[in-house]
């Protein structure tokens, strides 16, 4: 456990929540772009525009926001005794789910970039629900701390 002041802890928590909000924005929006992109003819001008939007969203928002969320979260963990609590174990499991989903998004983006997407818009519509469900679980766990 590391010793930091209550004020420093609260500032870290604020940045943790800010970066998680930015990460979630990307996790919600990128699969939505895939829904539209999967209905666009390969090689079209529209498809090229989607490729640029997907690449920028992933590189400029999602990746830095994921690293910041996990980084701030780990410092909060080291500066508190939450690692011994059940709700935190459950939260970390759901966060792992978000990280896995994040890298699935990266792989779908790469398939689109190589004009190699074989998945339907319905597939991406269903995939879009996964981060929503994980986020609801995580927020309830950290706020309610039910166990
Ligand atoms: C490895 C990743 C993460 C770690 C280690 C981590 C750890 C922590 C810790 C230790 C706290 C402080 C809890 C407290 O003092 O009550 C916290 C707060 C919080 N975390 Fe995370 N977190 C991670 C990822 C996430 C993600 C992905 C989300 C959202 C999807 C999230 C949402 C929140 C929220 C909303 C709070 C504020 C709770 C409050 O107001 O007390 N965290 N996190």
CSV table of N, CA and C and ligand atoms in Angstrom, one decimal:
chain,number,residue,atom,x,y,z
A,1,UNK,N,0.8,-1.2,0.0
A,1,UNK,CA,0.0,0.0,0.0
A,1,UNK,C,0.9,1.3,0.0
A,2,UNK,N,0.5,2.2,-0.9
A,2,UNK,CA,1.3,3.5,-0.9
A,2,UNK,C,0.5,4.6,-0.1
A,3,UNK,N,1.2,5.5,0.5
A,3,UNK,CA,0.6,6.6,1.3
A,3,UNK,C,0.4,7.8,0.5
A,4,UNK,N,-0.8,8.2,0.2
A,4,UNK,CA,-1.1,9.5,-0.4
A,4,UNK,C,-2.2,10.2,0.3
A,5,UNK,N,-2.3,11.6,0.2
A,5,UNK,CA,-3.3,12.3,0.9
A,5,UNK,C,-4.7,12.0,0.3
A,6,UNK,N,-5.7,12.3,1.1
A,6,UNK,CA,-7.1,12.1,0.7
A,6,UNK,C,-7.3,13.0,-0.6
A,7,UNK,N,-6.8,14.2,-0.6
A,7,UNK,CA,-7.0,15.1,-1.7
A,7,UNK,C,-6.4,14.4,-3.0
A,8,UNK,N,-5.2,13.9,-2.9
A,8,UNK,CA,-4.5,13.3,-4.0
A,8,UNK,C,-5.3,12.1,-4.5
A,9,UNK,N,-5.8,11.3,-3.5
A,9,UNK,CA,-6.7,10.2,-3.9
A,9,UNK,C,-7.9,10.6,-4.7
A,10,UNK,N,-8.5,11.7,-4.2
A,10,UNK,CA,-9.8,12.1,-4.9
A,10,UNK,C,-9.4,12.6,-6.3
A,11,UNK,N,-8.3,13.3,-6.5
A,11,UNK,CA,-7.9,13.8,-7.8
A,11,UNK,C,-7.6,12.6,-8.7
A,12,UNK,N,-7.0,11.6,-8.2
A,12,UNK,CA,-6.7,10.4,-9.0
A,12,UNK,C,-8.0,9.8,-9.4
A,13,UNK,N,-9.0,9.7,-8.5
A,13,UNK,CA,-10.3,9.1,-8.8
A,13,UNK,C,-11.0,9.9,-9.8
A,14,UNK,N,-10.9,11.3,-9.8
A,14,UNK,CA,-11.5,12.1,-10.8
A,14,UNK,C,-11.0,11.8,-12.2
A,15,UNK,N,-9.6,11.7,-12.3
A,15,UNK,CA,-9.0,11.4,-13.6
A,15,UNK,C,-9.3,10.0,-14.1
A,16,UNK,N,-9.5,9.1,-13.1
A,16,UNK,CA,-9.9,7.7,-13.4
A,16,UNK,C,-11.2,7.7,-14.1
A,17,UNK,N,-12.2,8.5,-13.5
A,17,UNK,CA,-13.6,8.5,-14.0
A,17,UNK,C,-13.6,9.3,-15.4
A,18,UNK,N,-12.8,10.4,-15.5
A,18,UNK,CA,-12.8,11.1,-16.8
A,18,UNK,C,-12.2,10.2,-17.9
A,19,UNK,N,-11.2,9.4,-17.6
A,19,UNK,CA,-10.6,8.6,-18.6
A,19,UNK,C,-11.5,7.4,-18.9
A,20,UNK,N,-12.2,6.9,-17.9
A,20,UNK,CA,-13.1,5.8,-18.2
A,20,UNK,C,-14.3,6.3,-19.1
A,21,UNK,N,-14.7,7.5,-18.9
A,21,UNK,CA,-15.8,8.0,-19.7
A,21,UNK,C,-15.4,8.1,-21.2
A,22,UNK,N,-14.1,8.6,-21.4
A,22,UNK,CA,-13.6,8.7,-22.7
A,22,UNK,C,-13.4,7.3,-23.4
A,23,UNK,N,-12.9,6.4,-22.6
A,23,UNK,CA,-12.8,5.0,-23.1
A,23,UNK,C,-14.1,4.4,-23.5
A,24,UNK,N,-15.1,4.6,-22.6
A,24,UNK,CA,-16.4,4.1,-22.9
A,24,UNK,C,-17.0,4.7,-24.2
A,25,UNK,N,-16.8,6.0,-24.4
A,25,UNK,CA,-17.3,6.7,-25.6
A,25,UNK,C,-16.8,5.9,-26.8
A,26,UNK,N,-15.5,5.6,-26.8
A,26,UNK,CA,-14.9,4.9,-28.0
A,26,UNK,C,-15.5,3.5,-28.1
A,27,UNK,N,-15.6,2.8,-26.9
A,27,UNK,CA,-16.1,1.4,-27.0
A,27,UNK,C,-17.6,1.3,-27.5
A,28,UNK,N,-18.3,2.4,-27.3
A,28,UNK,CA,-19.7,2.5,-27.8
A,28,UNK,C,-19.7,2.9,-29.2
A,29,UNK,N,-18.9,3.8,-29.6
A,29,UNK,CA,-19.0,4.4,-31.0
A,29,UNK,C,-18.3,3.6,-32.1
A,30,UNK,N,-17.2,3.0,-31.7
A,30,UNK,CA,-16.4,2.2,-32.8
A,30,UNK,C,-17.3,1.1,-33.4
A,31,UNK,N,-17.9,0.2,-32.5
A,31,UNK,CA,-18.8,-0.8,-33.1
A,31,UNK,C,-20.0,-0.2,-33.9
A,32,UNK,N,-20.4,1.0,-33.5
A,32,UNK,CA,-21.5,1.6,-34.3
A,32,UNK,C,-21.0,2.0,-35.7
A,33,UNK,N,-19.7,2.5,-35.7
A,33,UNK,CA,-19.2,2.8,-37.0
A,33,UNK,C,-19.1,1.5,-37.9
A,34,UNK,N,-18.8,0.4,-37.2
A,34,UNK,CA,-18.7,-0.9,-37.9
A,34,UNK,C,-20.0,-1.3,-38.5
A,35,UNK,N,-21.1,-1.0,-37.8
A,35,UNK,CA,-22.5,-1.3,-38.3
A,35,UNK,C,-22.7,-0.6,-39.6
A,36,UNK,N,-22.3,0.7,-39.7
A,36,UNK,CA,-22.5,1.4,-40.9
A,36,UNK,C,-21.5,1.0,-42.0
A,37,UNK,N,-20.2,0.8,-41.5
A,37,UNK,CA,-19.2,0.4,-42.5
A,37,UNK,C,-19.5,-0.9,-43.2
A,38,UNK,N,-20.1,-1.8,-42.4
A,38,UNK,CA,-20.3,-3.2,-43.0
A,38,UNK,C,-21.4,-3.1,-44.1
A,39,UNK,N,-22.1,-2.0,-44.2
A,39,UNK,CA,-23.1,-1.8,-45.3
A,39,UNK,C,-22.6,-1.0,-46.4
A,40,UNK,N,-21.3,-0.7,-46.4
A,40,UNK,CA,-20.7,0.2,-47.4
A,40,UNK,C,-19.9,-0.6,-48.4
A,41,UNK,N,-20.0,-0.4,-49.7
A,41,UNK,CA,-19.2,-1.2,-50.7
A,41,UNK,C,-17.7,-1.0,-50.5
A,42,UNK,N,-17.0,-2.1,-50.6
A,42,UNK,CA,-15.5,-2.1,-50.5
A,42,UNK,C,-14.9,-1.3,-51.6
A,43,UNK,N,-14.0,-0.4,-51.2
A,43,UNK,CA,-13.3,0.4,-52.2
A,43,UNK,C,-14.0,1.8,-52.4
A,44,UNK,N,-15.2,2.0,-51.8
A,44,UNK,CA,-15.9,3.2,-52.1
A,44,UNK,C,-15.3,4.3,-51.3
A,45,UNK,N,-15.6,5.6,-51.6
A,45,UNK,CA,-15.1,6.8,-50.9
A,45,UNK,C,-15.6,6.7,-49.5
A,46,UNK,N,-16.9,6.3,-49.3
A,46,UNK,CA,-17.4,6.2,-47.9
A,46,UNK,C,-16.6,5.3,-47.1
A,47,UNK,N,-16.3,4.1,-47.7
A,47,UNK,CA,-15.6,3.1,-46.9
A,47,UNK,C,-14.2,3.7,-46.5
A,48,UNK,N,-13.6,4.4,-47.4
A,48,UNK,CA,-12.3,5.0,-47.0
A,48,UNK,C,-12.4,6.0,-45.9
A,49,UNK,N,-13.5,6.8,-45.9
A,49,UNK,CA,-13.8,7.7,-44.8
A,49,UNK,C,-14.0,7.0,-43.5
A,50,UNK,N,-14.7,5.9,-43.5
A,50,UNK,CA,-14.9,5.1,-42.3
A,50,UNK,C,-13.6,4.6,-41.8
A,51,UNK,N,-12.7,4.2,-42.7
A,51,UNK,CA,-11.4,3.6,-42.2
A,51,UNK,C,-10.6,4.7,-41.5
A,52,UNK,N,-10.7,5.9,-42.0
A,52,UNK,CA,-9.9,7.0,-41.3
A,52,UNK,C,-10.6,7.3,-39.9
A,53,UNK,N,-11.9,7.4,-39.9
A,53,UNK,CA,-12.6,7.6,-38.6
A,53,UNK,C,-12.3,6.5,-37.6
A,54,UNK,N,-12.3,5.3,-38.0
A,54,UNK,CA,-12.1,4.2,-37.1
A,54,UNK,C,-10.6,4.2,-36.6
A,55,UNK,N,-9.7,4.5,-37.5
A,55,UNK,CA,-8.3,4.5,-37.1
A,55,UNK,C,-8.0,5.6,-36.1
A,56,UNK,N,-8.6,6.8,-36.4
A,56,UNK,CA,-8.3,7.9,-35.4
A,56,UNK,C,-9.0,7.7,-34.1
A,57,UNK,N,-10.2,7.2,-34.1
A,57,UNK,CA,-10.9,7.0,-32.9
A,57,UNK,C,-10.2,6.0,-32.0
A,58,UNK,N,-9.7,5.0,-32.6
A,58,UNK,CA,-9.0,3.9,-31.9
A,58,UNK,C,-7.6,4.5,-31.3
A,59,UNK,N,-6.8,5.1,-32.2
A,59,UNK,CA,-5.5,5.5,-31.8
A,59,UNK,C,-5.5,6.8,-30.9
A,60,UNK,N,-6.4,7.7,-31.2
A,60,UNK,CA,-6.3,9.0,-30.5
A,60,UNK,C,-7.1,9.0,-29.2
A,61,UNK,N,-8.2,8.2,-29.2
A,61,UNK,CA,-9.1,8.3,-28.0
A,61,UNK,C,-9.0,6.9,-27.2
A,62,UNK,N,-9.4,5.8,-27.9
A,62,UNK,CA,-9.6,4.6,-27.1
A,62,UNK,C,-8.3,4.1,-26.5
A,63,UNK,N,-7.2,4.0,-27.2
A,63,UNK,CA,-6.0,3.4,-26.6
A,63,UNK,C,-5.5,4.3,-25.5
A,64,UNK,N,-5.3,5.6,-25.7
A,64,UNK,CA,-4.8,6.4,-24.5
A,64,UNK,C,-5.8,6.4,-23.3
A,65,UNK,N,-7.1,6.4,-23.6
A,65,UNK,CA,-8.1,6.4,-22.5
A,65,UNK,C,-8.1,5.1,-21.8
A,66,UNK,N,-7.9,3.9,-22.5
A,66,UNK,CA,-7.8,2.7,-21.8
A,66,UNK,C,-6.6,2.6,-20.9
A,67,UNK,N,-5.4,3.1,-21.4
A,67,UNK,CA,-4.2,3.0,-20.6
A,67,UNK,C,-4.3,3.9,-19.4
A,68,UNK,N,-5.0,5.1,-19.6
A,68,UNK,CA,-5.1,6.0,-18.5
A,68,UNK,C,-6.1,5.4,-17.4
A,69,UNK,N,-7.2,4.8,-17.9
A,69,UNK,CA,-8.1,4.2,-16.9
A,69,UNK,C,-7.5,3.2,-16.1
A,70,UNK,N,-6.8,2.3,-16.7
A,70,UNK,CA,-6.1,1.2,-16.0
A,70,UNK,C,-5.0,1.7,-15.1
A,71,UNK,N,-4.2,2.7,-15.7
A,71,UNK,CA,-3.1,3.3,-14.9
A,71,UNK,C,-3.6,4.0,-13.6
A,72,UNK,N,-4.6,4.9,-13.7
A,72,UNK,CA,-5.1,5.5,-12.6
A,72,UNK,C,-5.8,4.5,-11.6
A,73,UNK,N,-6.5,3.5,-12.2
A,73,UNK,CA,-7.1,2.5,-11.4
A,73,UNK,C,-6.1,1.7,-10.5
A,74,UNK,N,-5.0,1.4,-11.2
A,74,UNK,CA,-4.0,0.6,-10.4
A,74,UNK,C,-3.4,1.4,-9.3
A,75,UNK,N,-3.2,2.8,-9.5
A,75,UNK,CA,-2.6,3.6,-8.4
A,75,UNK,C,-3.6,3.7,-7.3
A,76,UNK,N,-4.9,3.9,-7.7
A,76,UNK,CA,-6.0,3.9,-6.6
A,76,UNK,C,-6.0,2.6,-5.8
A,77,UNK,N,-5.8,1.5,-6.6
A,77,UNK,CA,-5.8,0.2,-5.9
A,77,UNK,C,-4.6,0.1,-4.9
A,78,UNK,N,-3.4,0.6,-5.3
A,78,UNK,CA,-2.3,0.5,-4.4
A,78,UNK,C,-2.4,1.5,-3.2
A,79,UNK,N,-3.2,2.5,-3.4
A,79,UNK,CA,-3.3,3.6,-2.3
A,79,UNK,C,-4.5,3.3,-1.4
A,80,UNK,N,-5.2,2.2,-1.7
A,80,UNK,CA,-6.4,1.8,-0.8
A,80,UNK,C,-6.3,0.4,-0.4
A,81,UNK,N,-7.4,-0.1,0.3
A,81,UNK,CA,-7.4,-1.5,0.7
A,81,UNK,C,-8.5,-2.2,-0.1
A,82,UNK,N,-8.9,-1.7,-1.2
A,82,UNK,CA,-10.0,-2.3,-2.0
A,82,UNK,C,-9.7,-3.6,-2.6
A,83,UNK,N,-8.4,-3.9,-2.7
A,83,UNK,CA,-8.1,-5.2,-3.4
A,83,UNK,C,-8.5,-6.4,-2.5
A,84,UNK,N,-8.8,-6.2,-1.3
A,84,UNK,CA,-9.2,-7.3,-0.4
A,84,UNK,C,-10.7,-7.5,-0.5
A,85,UNK,N,-11.4,-6.6,-1.2
A,85,UNK,CA,-12.9,-6.6,-1.2
A,85,UNK,C,-13.5,-7.3,-2.4
A,86,UNK,N,-14.6,-8.0,-2.1
A,86,UNK,CA,-15.2,-8.9,-3.1
A,86,UNK,C,-15.7,-8.1,-4.3
A,87,UNK,N,-16.3,-6.9,-4.1
A,87,UNK,CA,-16.8,-6.1,-5.3
A,87,UNK,C,-15.7,-5.7,-6.2
A,88,UNK,N,-14.5,-5.5,-5.6
A,88,UNK,CA,-13.3,-5.2,-6.5
A,88,UNK,C,-12.9,-6.3,-7.4
A,89,UNK,N,-12.9,-7.5,-6.8
A,89,UNK,CA,-12.6,-8.7,-7.6
A,89,UNK,C,-13.5,-8.9,-8.7
A,90,UNK,N,-14.8,-8.7,-8.4
A,90,UNK,CA,-15.8,-8.8,-9.5
A,90,UNK,C,-15.6,-7.7,-10.5
A,91,UNK,N,-15.3,-6.5,-10.1
A,91,UNK,CA,-15.1,-5.4,-11.0
A,91,UNK,C,-13.9,-5.7,-11.9
A,92,UNK,N,-12.8,-6.2,-11.3
A,92,UNK,CA,-11.6,-6.4,-12.2
A,92,UNK,C,-11.9,-7.5,-13.2
A,93,UNK,N,-12.8,-8.4,-12.9
A,93,UNK,CA,-13.2,-9.5,-13.9
A,93,UNK,C,-13.9,-8.8,-15.0
A,94,UNK,N,-14.9,-7.9,-14.7
A,94,UNK,CA,-15.6,-7.2,-15.8
A,94,UNK,C,-14.7,-6.3,-16.6
A,95,UNK,N,-13.8,-5.6,-15.9
A,95,UNK,CA,-12.8,-4.8,-16.6
A,95,UNK,C,-12.0,-5.6,-17.6
A,96,UNK,N,-11.6,-6.8,-17.2
A,96,UNK,CA,-10.9,-7.7,-18.1
A,96,UNK,C,-11.8,-7.9,-19.3
A,97,UNK,N,-13.1,-8.1,-19.1
A,97,UNK,CA,-14.0,-8.3,-20.3
A,97,UNK,C,-13.9,-7.1,-21.2
A,98,UNK,N,-13.9,-5.9,-20.6
A,98,UNK,CA,-13.8,-4.6,-21.4
A,98,UNK,C,-12.5,-4.6,-22.2
A,99,UNK,N,-11.4,-5.0,-21.6
A,99,UNK,CA,-10.1,-5.0,-22.3
A,99,UNK,C,-10.1,-6.0,-23.4
A,100,UNK,N,-10.7,-7.1,-23.2
A,100,UNK,CA,-10.8,-8.1,-24.3
A,100,UNK,C,-11.6,-7.6,-25.4
A,101,UNK,N,-12.8,-7.0,-25.1
A,101,UNK,CA,-13.6,-6.4,-26.1
A,101,UNK,C,-12.9,-5.3,-26.9
A,102,UNK,N,-12.1,-4.5,-26.2
A,102,UNK,CA,-11.3,-3.4,-26.8
A,102,UNK,C,-10.4,-4.0,-27.9
A,103,UNK,N,-9.7,-5.1,-27.6
A,103,UNK,CA,-8.8,-5.7,-28.6
A,103,UNK,C,-9.5,-6.4,-29.7
A,104,UNK,N,-10.7,-6.9,-29.4
A,104,UNK,CA,-11.6,-7.4,-30.5
A,104,UNK,C,-11.9,-6.3,-31.5
A,105,UNK,N,-12.2,-5.1,-30.9
A,105,UNK,CA,-12.5,-3.9,-31.7
A,105,UNK,C,-11.3,-3.6,-32.6
A,106,UNK,N,-10.1,-3.7,-32.1
A,106,UNK,CA,-8.9,-3.4,-32.8
A,106,UNK,C,-8.8,-4.4,-34.0
A,107,UNK,N,-9.1,-5.6,-33.7
A,107,UNK,CA,-8.9,-6.6,-34.8
A,107,UNK,C,-10.0,-6.4,-35.9
A,108,UNK,N,-11.3,-6.1,-35.5
A,108,UNK,CA,-12.3,-5.8,-36.5
A,108,UNK,C,-11.9,-4.6,-37.3
A,109,UNK,N,-11.3,-3.5,-36.6
A,109,UNK,CA,-10.9,-2.3,-37.4
A,109,UNK,C,-9.8,-2.7,-38.4
A,110,UNK,N,-8.9,-3.6,-38.0
A,110,UNK,CA,-7.8,-4.0,-38.9
A,110,UNK,C,-8.4,-4.8,-40.1
A,111,UNK,N,-9.4,-5.6,-39.9
A,111,UNK,CA,-10.1,-6.3,-41.0
A,111,UNK,C,-10.7,-5.3,-42.0
A,112,UNK,N,-11.4,-4.3,-41.4
A,112,UNK,CA,-12.0,-3.3,-42.3
A,112,UNK,C,-10.9,-2.6,-43.1
A,113,UNK,N,-9.8,-2.2,-42.4
A,113,UNK,CA,-8.7,-1.5,-43.1
A,113,UNK,C,-8.1,-2.3,-44.2
A,114,UNK,N,-8.1,-3.6,-44.1
A,114,UNK,CA,-7.5,-4.5,-45.1
A,114,UNK,C,-8.6,-4.9,-46.1
A,115,UNK,N,-9.8,-4.3,-46.1
A,115,UNK,CA,-11.0,-4.7,-46.9
A,115,UNK,C,-11.3,-6.2,-46.8
A,116,UNK,N,-11.2,-6.6,-45.5
A,116,UNK,CA,-11.3,-8.0,-45.3
A,116,UNK,C,-12.4,-8.4,-44.3
A,117,UNK,N,-13.4,-7.4,-44.1
A,117,UNK,CA,-14.5,-7.7,-43.1
A,117,UNK,C,-15.4,-8.7,-43.7
A,118,UNK,N,-15.7,-9.8,-42.9
A,118,UNK,CA,-16.7,-10.8,-43.3
A,118,UNK,C,-17.9,-10.8,-42.4
A,119,UNK,N,-18.0,-9.8,-41.5
A,119,UNK,CA,-19.0,-9.9,-40.5
A,119,UNK,C,-20.2,-9.0,-40.9
A,120,UNK,N,-21.4,-9.4,-40.4
A,120,UNK,CA,-22.6,-8.7,-40.8
A,120,UNK,C,-22.9,-7.5,-39.9
A,121,UNK,N,-23.8,-6.6,-40.4
A,121,UNK,CA,-24.1,-5.5,-39.5
A,121,UNK,C,-24.8,-6.0,-38.2
A,122,UNK,N,-25.6,-7.1,-38.3
A,122,UNK,CA,-26.3,-7.6,-37.2
A,122,UNK,C,-25.3,-8.1,-36.1
A,123,UNK,N,-24.1,-8.6,-36.6
A,123,UNK,CA,-23.1,-9.1,-35.7
A,123,UNK,C,-22.6,-7.9,-34.8
A,124,UNK,N,-22.3,-6.7,-35.5
A,124,UNK,CA,-21.8,-5.6,-34.8
A,124,UNK,C,-22.9,-4.9,-34.0
A,125,UNK,N,-24.2,-5.0,-34.4
A,125,UNK,CA,-25.2,-4.5,-33.5
A,125,UNK,C,-25.3,-5.2,-32.2
A,126,UNK,N,-25.1,-6.6,-32.3
A,126,UNK,CA,-25.1,-7.4,-31.0
A,126,UNK,C,-23.9,-7.1,-30.2
A,127,UNK,N,-22.7,-7.0,-30.9
A,127,UNK,CA,-21.4,-6.7,-30.2
A,127,UNK,C,-21.5,-5.4,-29.5
A,128,UNK,N,-22.2,-4.4,-30.0
A,128,UNK,CA,-22.4,-3.1,-29.4
A,128,UNK,C,-23.0,-3.1,-28.0
A,129,UNK,N,-23.8,-4.2,-27.7
A,129,UNK,CA,-24.4,-4.3,-26.4
A,129,UNK,C,-23.4,-4.7,-25.3
A,130,UNK,N,-22.4,-5.4,-25.7
A,130,UNK,CA,-21.5,-6.0,-24.7
A,130,UNK,C,-20.8,-4.9,-23.8
A,131,UNK,N,-20.2,-3.8,-24.3
A,131,UNK,CA,-19.6,-2.8,-23.4
A,131,UNK,C,-20.7,-2.1,-22.5
A,132,UNK,N,-21.9,-2.0,-23.1
A,132,UNK,CA,-23.0,-1.4,-22.3
A,132,UNK,C,-23.3,-2.2,-21.0
A,133,UNK,N,-23.4,-3.6,-21.2
A,133,UNK,CA,-23.7,-4.4,-20.1
A,133,UNK,C,-22.6,-4.5,-19.1
A,134,UNK,N,-21.3,-4.5,-19.6
A,134,UNK,CA,-20.2,-4.6,-18.7
A,134,UNK,C,-20.1,-3.3,-17.9
A,135,UNK,N,-20.3,-2.1,-18.6
A,135,UNK,CA,-20.2,-0.8,-17.9
A,135,UNK,C,-21.3,-0.7,-16.8
A,136,UNK,N,-22.5,-1.2,-17.0
A,136,UNK,CA,-23.5,-1.1,-16.0
A,136,UNK,C,-23.1,-1.9,-14.8
A,137,UNK,N,-22.6,-3.1,-15.0
A,137,UNK,CA,-22.1,-4.0,-13.9
A,137,UNK,C,-21.0,-3.3,-13.2
A,138,UNK,N,-20.0,-2.7,-13.9
A,138,UNK,CA,-18.9,-2.1,-13.2
A,138,UNK,C,-19.3,-0.9,-12.3
A,139,UNK,N,-20.2,-0.1,-12.9
A,139,UNK,CA,-20.6,1.1,-12.1
A,139,UNK,C,-21.4,0.7,-10.9
A,140,UNK,N,-22.3,-0.3,-11.0
A,140,UNK,CA,-23.0,-0.7,-9.9
A,140,UNK,C,-22.1,-1.3,-8.8
A,141,UNK,N,-21.1,-2.0,-9.2
A,141,UNK,CA,-20.1,-2.6,-8.3
A,141,UNK,C,-19.3,-1.5,-7.5
A,142,UNK,N,-18.8,-0.5,-8.3
A,142,UNK,CA,-18.0,0.5,-7.6
A,142,UNK,C,-18.8,1.5,-6.7
A,143,UNK,N,-20.1,1.7,-7.1
A,143,UNK,CA,-20.9,2.7,-6.4
A,143,UNK,C,-21.6,2.0,-5.2
A,144,UNK,N,-22.3,0.9,-5.5
A,144,UNK,CA,-23.1,0.2,-4.4
A,144,UNK,C,-22.2,-0.6,-3.5
A,145,UNK,N,-21.1,-1.1,-4.1
A,145,UNK,CA,-20.2,-2.1,-3.4
A,145,UNK,C,-21.0,-3.1,-2.6
A,146,UNK,N,-21.8,-4.0,-3.4
A,146,UNK,CA,-22.8,-4.8,-2.7
A,146,UNK,C,-22.2,-6.0,-1.9
A,147,UNK,N,-20.9,-6.3,-2.1
A,147,UNK,CA,-20.4,-7.4,-1.3
A,147,UNK,C,-18.8,-7.2,-1.1
B,1,LIG,C1,-7.7,-2.2,-14.2
B,1,LIG,C2,-8.7,-1.3,-14.2
B,1,LIG,C3,-9.2,-0.6,-13.0
B,1,LIG,C4,-8.8,-0.6,-11.7
B,1,LIG,C5,-7.6,-1.2,-11.1
B,1,LIG,C6,-9.7,0.3,-11.0
B,1,LIG,C7,-9.7,0.6,-9.6
B,1,LIG,C8,-10.5,1.5,-9.0
B,1,LIG,C9,-10.3,1.9,-7.6
B,1,LIG,C10,-9.3,1.4,-6.6
B,1,LIG,C11,-11.3,2.9,-7.4
B,1,LIG,C12,-11.5,3.6,-6.0
B,1,LIG,C13,-12.7,3.1,-5.3
B,1,LIG,C14,-13.0,3.9,-4.1
B,1,LIG,O1,-12.1,4.6,-3.6
B,1,LIG,O2,-14.1,3.8,-3.6
B,1,LIG,C15,-12.0,3.0,-8.6
B,1,LIG,C16,-13.1,3.9,-8.7
B,1,LIG,C17,-13.9,3.9,-9.8
B,1,LIG,N1,-13.8,3.2,-10.9
B,1,LIG,FE1,-12.3,1.9,-11.4
B,1,LIG,N2,-10.7,0.7,-11.8
B,1,LIG,C18,-10.5,0.1,-13.1
B,1,LIG,C19,-11.2,0.3,-14.2
B,1,LIG,C20,-12.5,0.9,-14.3
B,1,LIG,C21,-13.4,0.9,-15.4
B,1,LIG,C22,-13.1,0.3,-16.7
B,1,LIG,C23,-14.5,1.7,-15.0
B,1,LIG,C24,-15.7,1.9,-15.8
B,1,LIG,C25,-16.2,1.3,-16.8
B,1,LIG,C26,-14.3,2.1,-13.7
B,1,LIG,C27,-15.1,2.9,-13.0
B,1,LIG,C28,-14.9,3.5,-11.7
B,1,LIG,C29,-15.7,4.4,-11.1
B,1,LIG,C30,-17.0,5.0,-11.6
B,1,LIG,C31,-15.1,4.7,-9.8
B,1,LIG,C32,-15.6,5.8,-8.8
B,1,LIG,C33,-16.3,5.1,-7.6
B,1,LIG,C34,-16.6,6.1,-6.5
B,1,LIG,O3,-17.1,7.1,-6.8
B,1,LIG,O4,-16.2,5.8,-5.4
B,1,LIG,N3,-13.0,1.7,-13.2
B,1,LIG,N4,-11.5,2.2,-9.5
